[in-house]
């Protein structure tokens, strides 16, 4: 072992979970399920899987010496709700074990598998473990499963709970550890009939002083920036962690903090400002763990990911504006969107805890104490009660869970939500009248895409454009491919807008994405071409990679690769029709008098997102998603024709419970004319 190994080992041994190692392993030897609660940073994610691996290796060596076949089944799997956590933690653990990432220790996230035949410890997203279960229902490649961050209560983790409860009965040899950062753990224990022991690992928390604002803040981002600058000016040594809600907000805030500190000139020392969010390239993500150059103060501006998923050492000051971006689903209208919403009390307490890991700290809450007491919910609702369950239901069906309504949910979704998801799969043709998966439904579940996008791809050969829809699907599955220069840089911003206009297809954003993909390939995937055209090279490479993976699944499902002749009048028409064939439930109709759009499905008022390339207001648009900020926007929109709706999705558009509205009247006329 290298010197580094021993240095890290000494560090590891100081983590609180090490004091409970024997207690934990002993409990796991005697029981099939163990619930472990530990303060964030106590070493759960990095250490427990290694302990379990060590124990499983010893057990196997004792019972079946020299049996290599048996040895292969020893894998320990540790789930993470967040991709970044799976990547970052596996890298750390590989270093701790002195091995190369991708060999003994690996990770698996959607569209990226960094595990191999040698892998004995794999960190994977909860969604990926669910997918693995569709091919291997008893999870035979694992000897132990660790459900980490169970308090996050993602849909995938919740389904895994139900699934594992069943698997544990058929596999007495399988061990399960449920790990969580909050005391809600009694609920997990109860779910397994109270038989699972509960072990609590106390953290080594120092006191954290909480400071509230006197009044509620009008602009939380501005207020956060001022607070961070104040802390940097007036407070003693220690790093700062600011929680914001998303990539754009974080990048803007980082720039503004740097500018403000710069303006102070020599009055304050320099600071190192580090953004942290899930779409950040892994090499940059790793930066938050490194000490700041020249022992300057580190200011980390992060999404919720730093709340419990990743532990950053050295934080003394936490700035908490009290907001988080999360999925919100309204089953009455059937729309799922990402919204900035107030955090829960439990979240606020977690955030505060981040300040007291290494020394006494301070937590600045940018809301009033009264607001904390009165306005914040005590816990966040589990995701399952605020999600569109379409994709999840496809997976569950494929797992052989026939009765989706009476599944053993820890918290069952609202009846309306269940109904909506079943209805969607039925209209997409994925489920029949009896609620069984159809052949189409089975093919849909092969693709790591939402059901609508999967359907567009599967039917695209019928529209003679599978090559193009494949590229569009790949582009839709990566984050924004446009590079946006910051607000201040007017000249570069103009150049970026100009570049963007060159790719714009006036009939829609889906077609614009296709143009960009084609241009990228025509220019031999050249990074400098991307740079000149304000295109995100990394995003494009990852889209290209996703495209290859989807193409392999298509070939496995015998779906034909084809294109309409470029330049023919039908080239774009066919593409637009194929998109509609999957996304016919996401259509909006222009209300001439107001200029806004109304969704056809539920008559909700929405607006074209400012990023759209459409240069006009089409009468009908198909959209990829709904984002709600100050108002509801539909993003990635393409011009379609009402007549196509009548042809492509008559069963949906004839449905009776569709609201009475102008769009419906227009459609009725179109139907009549057709007859
Ligand atoms: P928990 O899961 O209980 O919150 P972790 O196992 O994630 O705790 O973290 C334990 C320790 O490992 C922390 O001190 C953290 O800073 C350190 N650590 C985790 N990931 C990394 C990394 N990628 N690089 C350096 N240190 C890390
Ligand atoms: Mg953890």
XYZ file of C-alpha atoms and ligand atoms in Angstrom:
703
model
C 0.000 0.000 0.000
C 1.112 3.509 -0.756
C 1.942 6.175 1.789
C -1.178 7.987 0.701
C -3.218 4.938 1.676
C -1.975 5.015 5.242
C -2.368 8.764 5.511
C -6.005 8.480 4.405
C -6.588 5.445 6.620
C -5.562 7.476 9.669
C -7.982 10.206 8.579
C -10.768 7.689 8.056
C -10.312 6.195 11.496
C -11.229 9.526 13.068
C -14.693 9.457 11.476
C -17.506 8.762 14.000
C -18.743 5.584 12.251
C -15.425 3.876 12.977
C -16.259 3.835 16.674
C -19.332 1.792 15.876
C -17.809 -0.527 13.300
C -18.072 -3.720 15.358
C -21.525 -2.850 16.669
C -22.748 -2.240 13.131
C -21.244 -5.378 11.644
C -22.413 -7.475 14.554
C -25.981 -6.243 14.105
C -25.775 -7.005 10.408
C -24.457 -10.498 11.006
C -27.446 -11.225 13.227
C -30.084 -9.451 11.168
C -30.978 -9.188 7.543
C -31.872 -5.507 7.697
C -30.194 -2.699 9.585
C -31.195 0.945 9.840
C -28.351 3.373 10.429
C -28.776 7.029 11.289
C -25.802 9.323 11.344
C -25.112 12.998 11.117
C -23.915 14.153 7.719
C -20.148 13.818 7.579
C -19.975 10.960 10.071
C -18.658 8.682 7.327
C -21.756 6.710 6.320
C -21.422 6.877 2.554
C -17.691 6.398 2.252
C -17.064 3.960 5.140
C -20.072 1.691 5.714
C -19.966 0.093 2.242
C -16.304 -0.744 2.833
C -17.131 -2.275 6.231
C -19.908 -4.337 4.704
C -17.658 -5.435 1.855
C -14.999 -6.544 4.301
C -17.554 -8.522 6.285
C -19.098 -10.161 3.216
C -15.655 -11.074 1.879
C -14.764 -12.728 5.152
C -18.051 -14.609 5.365
C -17.640 -15.973 1.874
C -14.001 -16.884 2.398
C -14.967 -18.834 5.524
C -17.881 -20.738 4.052
C -16.633 -21.413 0.541
C -12.864 -21.184 0.390
C -11.422 -20.976 -3.079
C -14.775 -20.956 -4.819
C -14.386 -18.269 -7.466
C -17.892 -18.556 -8.814
C -19.371 -17.726 -5.458
C -16.892 -14.908 -5.053
C -18.255 -13.178 -8.143
C -21.581 -12.690 -6.457
C -20.150 -10.730 -3.607
C -20.851 -7.294 -4.941
C -21.950 -4.603 -2.503
C -24.183 -1.961 -4.045
C -24.715 1.450 -2.499
C -27.457 3.645 -3.929
C -27.368 7.425 -4.173
C -30.266 9.633 -5.193
C -27.834 12.027 -6.908
C -25.553 11.301 -9.822
C -22.880 13.685 -8.589
C -22.732 11.944 -5.238
C -22.295 8.535 -6.894
C -19.428 9.848 -9.017
C -17.701 11.880 -6.337
C -17.979 9.350 -3.537
C -16.843 6.390 -5.647
C -13.785 8.365 -6.646
C -13.000 9.084 -3.024
C -13.518 5.462 -1.979
C -11.324 4.202 -4.812
C -8.611 6.448 -3.457
C -9.214 5.236 0.093
C -8.927 1.606 -1.068
C -5.911 2.416 -3.219
C -7.498 1.094 -6.410
C -8.367 2.544 -9.799
C -11.904 3.804 -10.203
C -13.792 1.452 -12.515
C -11.984 -1.649 -11.244
C -12.753 -2.842 -7.685
C -14.784 0.284 -7.005
C -17.115 1.687 -9.639
C -20.172 3.780 -10.222
C -23.201 3.521 -12.484
C -25.408 6.425 -13.426
C -27.765 6.870 -16.351
C -25.813 6.776 -19.612
C -22.539 6.114 -17.836
C -21.267 2.848 -16.413
C -17.909 2.988 -14.697
C -18.033 -0.472 -13.190
C -16.387 -3.587 -14.563
C -15.954 -7.321 -14.135
C -13.627 -6.722 -11.153
C -16.053 -4.412 -9.354
C -16.955 -5.519 -5.839
C -18.258 -2.198 -4.552
C -20.500 -0.160 -6.804
C -22.083 3.207 -6.126
C -25.122 3.617 -8.296
C -28.101 5.892 -8.505
C -31.284 4.463 -7.035
C -32.839 4.701 -10.514
C -30.096 2.501 -11.966
C -30.560 -0.182 -9.311
C -34.256 -0.238 -10.179
C -33.342 -0.718 -13.830
C -30.955 -3.517 -12.930
C -33.772 -5.193 -11.044
C -35.834 -5.364 -14.235
C -33.200 -7.688 -15.717
C -32.248 -9.392 -12.440
C -35.368 -9.340 -10.223
C -33.722 -10.987 -7.237
C -30.614 -8.807 -7.536
C -28.473 -11.925 -7.636
C -25.295 -10.022 -8.425
C -25.405 -8.412 -4.980
C -24.684 -9.864 -1.582
C -25.575 -6.604 0.146
C -27.501 -3.497 -0.781
C -27.102 -0.193 0.982
C -29.892 2.321 0.468
C -28.172 5.600 1.237
C -29.784 9.000 1.756
C -33.061 7.239 2.448
C -34.377 10.427 4.087
C -34.406 12.034 0.641
C -37.333 9.768 -0.170
C -36.896 9.842 -3.929
C -39.403 7.862 -5.962
C -36.773 5.312 -6.936
C -35.679 4.737 -3.329
C -39.284 4.371 -2.231
C -39.942 1.748 -4.913
C -36.712 -0.029 -3.991
C -37.963 -0.281 -0.412
C -41.026 -2.177 -1.556
C -39.076 -4.288 -3.975
C -36.351 -5.196 -1.489
C -38.893 -6.159 1.133
C -40.041 -8.806 -1.313
C -36.558 -9.850 -2.445
C -35.332 -10.276 1.147
C -37.958 -12.964 1.671
C -36.703 -15.028 -1.265
C -33.045 -14.369 -0.515
C -32.165 -14.948 3.152
C -28.489 -14.441 2.242
C -29.025 -10.842 1.123
C -28.218 -8.029 3.549
C -29.799 -4.585 3.502
C -28.578 -1.442 5.214
C -30.807 1.628 5.190
C -28.858 4.824 5.882
C -30.287 8.214 6.663
C -29.269 11.556 8.077
C -32.425 12.308 9.995
C -34.365 10.787 12.838
C -37.245 9.817 10.600
C -35.452 6.473 10.647
C -38.092 4.968 12.953
C -40.355 5.053 9.930
C -37.930 2.866 7.945
C -37.657 0.512 10.874
C -41.436 0.309 11.105
C -41.673 -0.461 7.409
C -39.689 -3.661 7.957
C -42.027 -4.723 10.743
C -39.867 -3.289 13.528
C -37.493 -6.237 13.250
C -34.550 -4.239 11.939
C -32.237 -2.859 14.619
C -31.632 0.880 14.595
C -28.144 2.185 15.249
C -27.523 5.882 15.796
C -24.110 7.339 15.225
C -23.758 10.680 16.969
C -21.901 13.285 14.951
C -19.173 15.427 16.406
C -21.148 18.613 16.052
C -20.006 21.898 17.489
C -22.346 24.701 18.462
C -23.812 26.671 15.622
C -25.205 30.122 16.307
C -28.316 30.867 14.276
C -28.973 34.404 13.049
C -32.275 35.372 11.468
C -33.095 38.499 9.477
C -35.284 41.164 11.068
C -37.580 41.347 8.062
C -38.316 39.035 5.193
C -36.054 39.617 2.198
C -37.413 40.734 -1.127
C -34.599 39.362 -3.292
C -33.008 36.339 -1.668
C -30.136 36.098 -4.164
C -29.112 39.712 -3.659
C -29.467 39.365 0.072
C -27.375 36.180 0.016
C -24.578 37.868 -1.930
C -24.478 40.770 0.535
C -24.398 38.394 3.486
C -21.526 36.382 2.027
C -19.527 39.550 1.376
C -20.240 40.768 4.921
C -19.056 37.483 6.383
C -15.904 37.624 4.329
C -15.218 41.198 5.485
C -16.054 40.903 9.149
C -15.725 37.303 10.309
C -12.729 35.277 11.366
C -11.207 32.412 9.412
C -13.363 29.580 8.086
C -15.005 28.661 4.813
C -18.454 29.753 3.708
C -21.246 27.660 2.215
C -24.125 29.410 0.461
C -27.189 27.439 -0.663
C -28.842 28.562 -3.903
C -31.243 26.745 -6.198
C -29.729 26.096 -9.616
C -26.879 26.370 -12.070
C -27.653 29.772 -13.539
C -28.364 31.390 -10.207
C -25.168 29.920 -8.787
C -22.940 30.993 -11.683
C -24.364 34.522 -11.560
C -23.944 34.715 -7.797
C -20.324 33.498 -8.000
C -19.509 36.240 -10.473
C -21.228 38.905 -8.406
C -19.551 37.845 -5.181
C -16.176 37.936 -6.933
C -16.952 41.378 -8.292
C -18.047 42.790 -4.922
C -14.986 41.396 -3.169
C -12.832 42.778 -5.992
C -14.405 46.218 -5.521
C -13.370 46.229 -1.900
C -9.813 46.278 -3.152
C -7.158 45.860 -0.480
C -9.635 46.135 2.403
C -10.198 42.381 2.489
C -8.182 39.314 1.682
C -8.828 37.354 -1.501
C -11.349 34.508 -1.583
C -11.695 31.395 -3.705
C -15.229 31.070 -4.988
C -16.377 27.615 -6.024
C -19.709 26.668 -7.622
C -21.234 23.232 -7.045
C -24.194 21.795 -8.943
C -25.010 18.521 -10.621
C -24.196 19.409 -14.226
C -20.742 20.676 -13.360
C -18.005 18.527 -14.980
C -16.569 15.996 -12.469
C -13.102 17.572 -12.431
C -14.590 20.887 -11.302
C -16.814 19.148 -8.759
C -13.729 17.703 -7.141
C -12.503 21.254 -6.482
C -14.784 21.752 -3.503
C -12.796 19.130 -1.609
C -9.422 20.727 -2.251
C -8.033 23.395 0.057
C -8.207 26.852 -1.479
C -4.955 28.045 -3.056
C -2.808 30.256 -0.849
C -4.968 29.484 2.210
C -7.563 31.984 1.084
C -11.119 31.724 2.308
C -13.172 29.241 0.340
C -16.693 30.306 -0.579
C -18.780 27.428 -1.904
C -22.026 28.293 -3.669
C -24.015 25.088 -3.987
C -27.393 23.569 -4.695
C -29.050 21.342 -2.153
C -26.434 18.737 -2.983
C -24.252 20.066 -0.148
C -27.116 19.675 2.326
C -26.566 15.962 3.014
C -25.156 14.261 -0.109
C -21.645 15.673 -0.119
C -19.689 16.716 2.933
C -17.287 19.600 2.517
C -14.796 19.946 5.351
C -13.854 23.283 6.854
C -17.208 25.079 6.564
C -17.766 27.486 9.448
C -20.373 29.850 7.988
C -23.573 28.750 6.304
C -25.797 31.203 4.448
C -29.288 29.774 3.981
C -31.803 31.806 1.946
C -34.392 29.111 2.666
C -35.183 27.994 -0.867
C -34.734 24.886 -2.950
C -35.669 23.940 -6.473
C -37.771 20.820 -6.459
C -40.207 18.823 -8.441
C -43.782 19.875 -7.992
C -46.631 17.912 -9.452
C -50.226 18.904 -9.627
C -52.216 15.760 -10.366
C -55.365 17.742 -11.037
C -53.732 19.389 -14.041
C -51.202 16.638 -14.648
C -48.244 19.003 -14.900
C -44.885 18.325 -13.320
C -42.450 21.170 -13.015
C -39.349 22.322 -11.239
C -40.114 25.161 -8.892
C -38.240 27.235 -6.404
C -40.010 26.540 -3.108
C -39.327 27.166 0.594
C -37.342 24.447 2.319
C -38.618 22.436 5.296
C -37.575 22.871 8.923
C -35.705 19.572 8.711
C -33.752 20.912 5.731
C -32.964 24.161 7.511
C -31.576 22.178 10.447
C -29.437 20.054 8.123
C -28.070 23.146 6.413
C -27.235 24.676 9.767
C -25.390 21.504 10.757
C -22.967 21.982 7.869
C -21.423 24.933 9.767
C -20.433 23.025 12.869
C -18.448 20.041 11.693
C -14.916 21.181 12.409
C -15.392 24.132 14.769
C -18.180 26.234 16.261
C -19.954 28.029 13.434
C -22.641 30.452 12.402
C -25.710 29.984 10.265
C -27.305 33.027 8.629
C -30.933 32.362 7.830
C -32.214 34.944 5.376
C -35.736 34.775 6.768
C -37.335 35.756 10.026
C -37.573 33.535 13.051
C -41.316 33.862 12.880
C -41.268 32.662 9.307
C -39.182 29.655 10.335
C -41.706 28.774 13.049
C -44.883 29.449 11.131
C -44.224 29.085 7.400
C -41.841 26.187 7.009
C -43.247 22.672 6.797
C -41.632 20.316 9.269
C -40.643 17.745 6.607
C -40.542 17.721 2.826
C -43.178 15.456 1.291
C -41.698 12.341 -0.261
C -41.164 12.768 -3.981
C -43.615 9.999 -4.789
C -46.558 12.152 -3.744
C -45.411 15.016 -5.980
C -44.347 13.262 -9.174
C -45.749 12.136 -12.440
C -45.363 8.396 -12.075
C -45.407 7.422 -15.763
C -41.792 6.285 -16.008
C -41.892 4.662 -12.585
C -44.984 2.662 -13.457
C -43.378 1.318 -16.630
C -40.428 0.127 -14.570
C -42.663 -1.354 -11.888
C -44.687 -3.256 -14.465
C -41.508 -4.592 -15.928
C -40.437 -5.692 -12.443
C -43.524 -7.852 -12.373
C -45.463 -5.662 -9.959
C -48.945 -6.192 -11.323
C -51.038 -4.230 -8.907
C -49.637 -0.716 -8.957
C -52.424 0.620 -6.786
C -51.949 -1.787 -3.874
C -48.158 -1.933 -3.935
C -46.561 -1.730 -0.469
C -45.736 2.000 -0.681
C -44.164 3.592 2.370
C -46.343 6.608 1.581
C -48.886 5.877 -1.123
C -49.304 8.489 -3.879
C -52.651 10.288 -4.098
C -55.348 8.349 -6.003
C -55.480 11.166 -8.564
C -51.729 10.794 -9.206
C -52.060 7.039 -9.683
C -54.968 7.578 -12.014
C -53.118 10.192 -14.066
C -50.082 7.973 -14.580
C -52.139 4.941 -15.565
C -54.133 7.121 -17.929
C -50.982 8.448 -19.572
C -49.575 4.966 -20.170
C -52.929 3.901 -21.542
C -53.136 6.805 -23.995
C -49.553 6.219 -25.073
C -50.498 2.630 -25.847
C -48.098 1.236 -23.265
C -50.860 -0.386 -21.243
C -54.035 -2.142 -22.319
C -57.561 -1.922 -20.877
C -56.699 -4.476 -18.217
C -53.633 -2.551 -17.109
C -51.166 -5.005 -18.629
C -48.019 -3.846 -20.352
C -48.405 -4.007 -24.131
C -45.640 -4.952 -26.530
C -45.088 -1.238 -27.134
C -44.944 -0.661 -23.372
C -42.277 -3.319 -23.009
C -40.175 -1.713 -25.729
C -40.693 1.700 -24.140
C -39.357 0.442 -20.833
C -36.117 -0.599 -22.550
C -35.210 3.044 -23.100
C -33.850 5.225 -20.297
C -36.195 8.009 -21.430
C -39.528 9.316 -20.225
C -42.452 7.441 -21.806
C -43.410 10.247 -24.208
C -39.908 10.673 -25.612
C -39.483 6.908 -25.826
C -42.692 6.642 -27.792
C -41.612 9.365 -30.256
C -38.408 7.424 -30.860
C -40.129 4.072 -31.243
C -42.667 5.318 -33.777
C -40.158 7.471 -35.689
C -39.418 4.749 -38.295
C -43.088 4.990 -39.306
C -42.457 8.662 -40.049
C -39.249 7.832 -41.853
C -37.077 9.935 -39.561
C -35.621 7.706 -36.810
C -32.102 9.024 -37.434
C -33.230 12.551 -36.699
C -35.507 11.757 -33.747
C -32.651 9.778 -32.237
C -30.428 12.877 -32.397
C -33.162 15.031 -30.904
C -33.773 12.583 -28.034
C -30.053 12.548 -27.315
C -29.914 16.339 -27.312
C -32.929 16.518 -24.993
C -31.255 14.271 -22.461
C -28.228 16.522 -21.835
C -28.210 19.883 -20.087
C -28.279 23.106 -22.038
C -25.903 23.007 -25.015
C -25.730 26.797 -25.363
C -23.047 28.739 -23.559
C -24.412 31.956 -22.104
C -21.896 34.687 -21.397
C -22.641 36.569 -18.175
C -24.993 39.513 -18.117
C -22.251 42.116 -17.786
C -20.371 41.143 -20.940
C -22.494 42.858 -23.540
C -20.254 42.252 -26.538
C -19.811 38.537 -25.957
C -23.484 38.240 -25.212
C -24.336 39.772 -28.578
C -21.912 37.396 -30.291
C -23.540 34.452 -28.528
C -26.991 35.569 -29.594
C -25.754 35.878 -33.144
C -24.283 32.380 -33.090
C -27.498 31.051 -31.677
C -29.529 32.712 -34.397
C -27.455 30.880 -37.014
C -28.632 27.523 -35.667
C -32.203 28.594 -35.010
C -34.896 26.786 -36.908
C -37.933 29.030 -37.061
C -40.333 26.103 -36.839
C -39.118 24.966 -33.498
C -36.579 24.307 -30.799
C -36.480 20.549 -31.377
C -35.355 21.297 -34.925
C -32.813 23.796 -33.652
C -31.325 21.077 -31.452
C -31.088 18.866 -34.512
C -29.317 21.629 -36.464
C -26.757 22.026 -33.712
C -26.109 18.305 -33.553
C -25.606 18.136 -37.323
C -23.312 21.163 -37.316
C -21.260 19.606 -34.514
C -20.776 16.409 -36.525
C -20.087 18.284 -39.774
C -17.332 20.182 -37.991
C -15.752 16.925 -36.806
C -16.670 17.501 -33.170
C -14.090 20.238 -33.018
C -13.815 21.875 -29.556
C -12.623 25.189 -30.980
C -15.572 25.259 -33.357
C -17.807 24.827 -30.293
C -16.005 27.609 -28.491
C -16.400 30.018 -31.401
C -20.073 29.216 -31.685
C -20.908 29.373 -27.974
C -21.762 25.692 -27.909
C -20.979 23.602 -24.841
C -18.501 21.000 -26.099
C -18.936 18.688 -23.105
C -22.704 18.658 -23.497
C -22.350 17.813 -27.191
C -19.934 14.960 -26.557
C -22.258 13.578 -23.962
C -25.253 13.885 -26.338
C -23.265 11.981 -28.936
C -22.514 9.275 -26.404
C -26.184 9.060 -25.362
C -27.118 8.810 -29.039
C -24.884 5.761 -29.494
C -26.403 4.067 -26.472
C -29.939 4.729 -27.625
C -29.017 3.484 -31.110
C -27.867 0.187 -29.592
C -31.177 -0.259 -27.793
C -33.017 0.544 -31.034
C -31.075 -2.072 -32.896
C -31.736 -4.625 -30.142
C -35.463 -3.859 -30.476
C -35.248 -4.173 -34.292
C -36.209 -0.547 -34.851
C -35.211 0.627 -38.312
C -32.776 3.515 -38.861
C -34.074 5.783 -41.599
C -34.246 9.368 -42.850
C -36.420 11.329 -45.211
C -34.390 12.892 -47.987
C -32.893 16.154 -46.741
C -34.256 19.054 -48.751
C -37.530 17.301 -49.453
C -40.612 19.137 -48.244
C -41.408 16.327 -45.856
C -38.060 16.258 -44.094
C -39.029 18.562 -41.232
C -42.747 17.754 -41.403
C -42.040 14.102 -40.658
C -39.828 14.987 -37.729
C -42.444 17.297 -36.257
C -45.106 14.621 -36.656
C -42.973 11.986 -34.948
C -42.373 14.294 -31.979
C -46.092 14.868 -31.765
C -46.763 11.138 -31.910
C -44.991 10.811 -28.562
C -45.775 14.138 -26.942
C -49.404 14.662 -28.021
C -50.397 15.223 -24.410
C -48.034 18.214 -24.254
C -49.748 20.470 -26.729
C -50.818 24.082 -26.242
C -53.083 26.305 -28.273
C -52.663 30.046 -28.822
C -55.311 32.279 -27.314
C -55.387 35.048 -29.897
C -56.919 37.701 -27.653
C -54.197 37.462 -24.976
C -51.185 36.029 -26.820
C -50.718 33.365 -24.174
C -51.087 29.639 -24.675
C -53.549 27.249 -23.091
C -52.584 23.626 -22.624
C -54.992 21.428 -24.504
C -55.061 18.777 -21.858
C -56.178 20.959 -18.980
C -56.626 24.492 -20.248
C -53.782 25.914 -18.152
C -52.308 29.281 -19.156
C -48.642 29.016 -20.190
C -46.106 31.153 -22.073
C -43.386 30.375 -24.581
C -40.072 30.243 -22.718
C -37.838 33.240 -23.556
C -35.165 30.850 -24.847
C -37.339 29.711 -27.738
C -36.109 30.024 -31.318
C -39.628 30.318 -32.713
C -39.901 33.681 -34.431
C -43.697 33.685 -34.441
C -46.586 32.491 -32.293
C -47.861 29.313 -33.932
C -51.476 28.369 -33.398
C -50.460 24.981 -31.993
C -47.225 23.967 -30.316
C -45.891 20.730 -28.883
C -43.570 21.239 -25.917
C -41.018 19.210 -24.038
C -41.531 20.497 -20.519
C -43.221 23.038 -18.319
C -41.078 25.238 -16.069
C -42.682 27.400 -13.447
C -40.854 30.451 -12.156
C -42.687 33.743 -11.843
C -45.204 32.228 -14.253
C -45.575 28.989 -16.231
C -43.367 28.604 -19.272
C -43.303 25.843 -21.836
C -39.747 25.086 -22.900
C -38.456 23.482 -26.099
C -41.471 24.104 -28.282
C -42.179 23.246 -31.903
C -44.823 24.452 -34.310
C -47.359 21.763 -35.248
C -50.666 21.671 -37.097
C -54.063 20.993 -35.576
C -54.877 18.543 -38.394
C -51.988 16.351 -37.281
C -53.520 15.991 -33.832
C -56.661 14.624 -35.415
C -54.625 12.063 -37.368
C -51.977 11.142 -34.857
C -53.802 10.933 -31.552
C -57.534 10.682 -32.225
C -58.109 8.425 -29.208
C -56.686 11.106 -26.939
C -58.326 14.098 -28.521
C -61.744 12.484 -28.634
C -61.739 11.806 -24.951
C -64.747 13.062 -23.120
C -63.185 14.460 -19.960
C -61.043 16.923 -21.863
C -62.054 20.444 -20.755
C -64.456 22.556 -22.801
C -62.272 25.261 -24.304
C -61.460 27.120 -27.460
C -58.858 24.546 -28.489
C -61.432 21.818 -28.219
C -63.874 23.741 -30.376
C -61.201 24.259 -33.038
C -60.366 20.568 -32.951
C -64.011 19.616 -33.307
C -64.244 21.687 -36.467
C -61.122 20.020 -37.787
C -62.692 16.633 -37.123
C -65.872 17.622 -38.921
C -63.984 18.894 -41.950
C -62.055 15.687 -42.088
C -65.241 13.672 -42.244
P -21.773 10.911 5.393
O -22.215 9.993 4.285
O -22.008 10.351 6.748
O -22.369 12.258 5.249
P -19.217 10.816 4.066
O -18.836 9.378 4.095
O -19.781 11.331 2.795
O -20.191 11.109 5.283
O -17.965 11.735 4.382
C -16.963 11.385 5.326
C -15.711 12.236 5.122
O -15.135 11.954 3.859
C -15.985 13.718 5.168
O -15.039 14.283 6.050
C -15.734 14.189 3.767
O -15.218 15.457 3.728
C -14.768 13.152 3.213
N -14.960 13.047 1.749
C -16.040 12.551 1.116
N -15.903 12.622 -0.221
C -14.688 13.183 -0.449
C -13.947 13.528 -1.625
N -14.432 13.299 -2.838
N -12.730 14.072 -1.462
C -12.233 14.303 -0.234
N -12.886 14.015 0.909
C -14.085 13.457 0.820
Mg -23.589 10.464 2.789
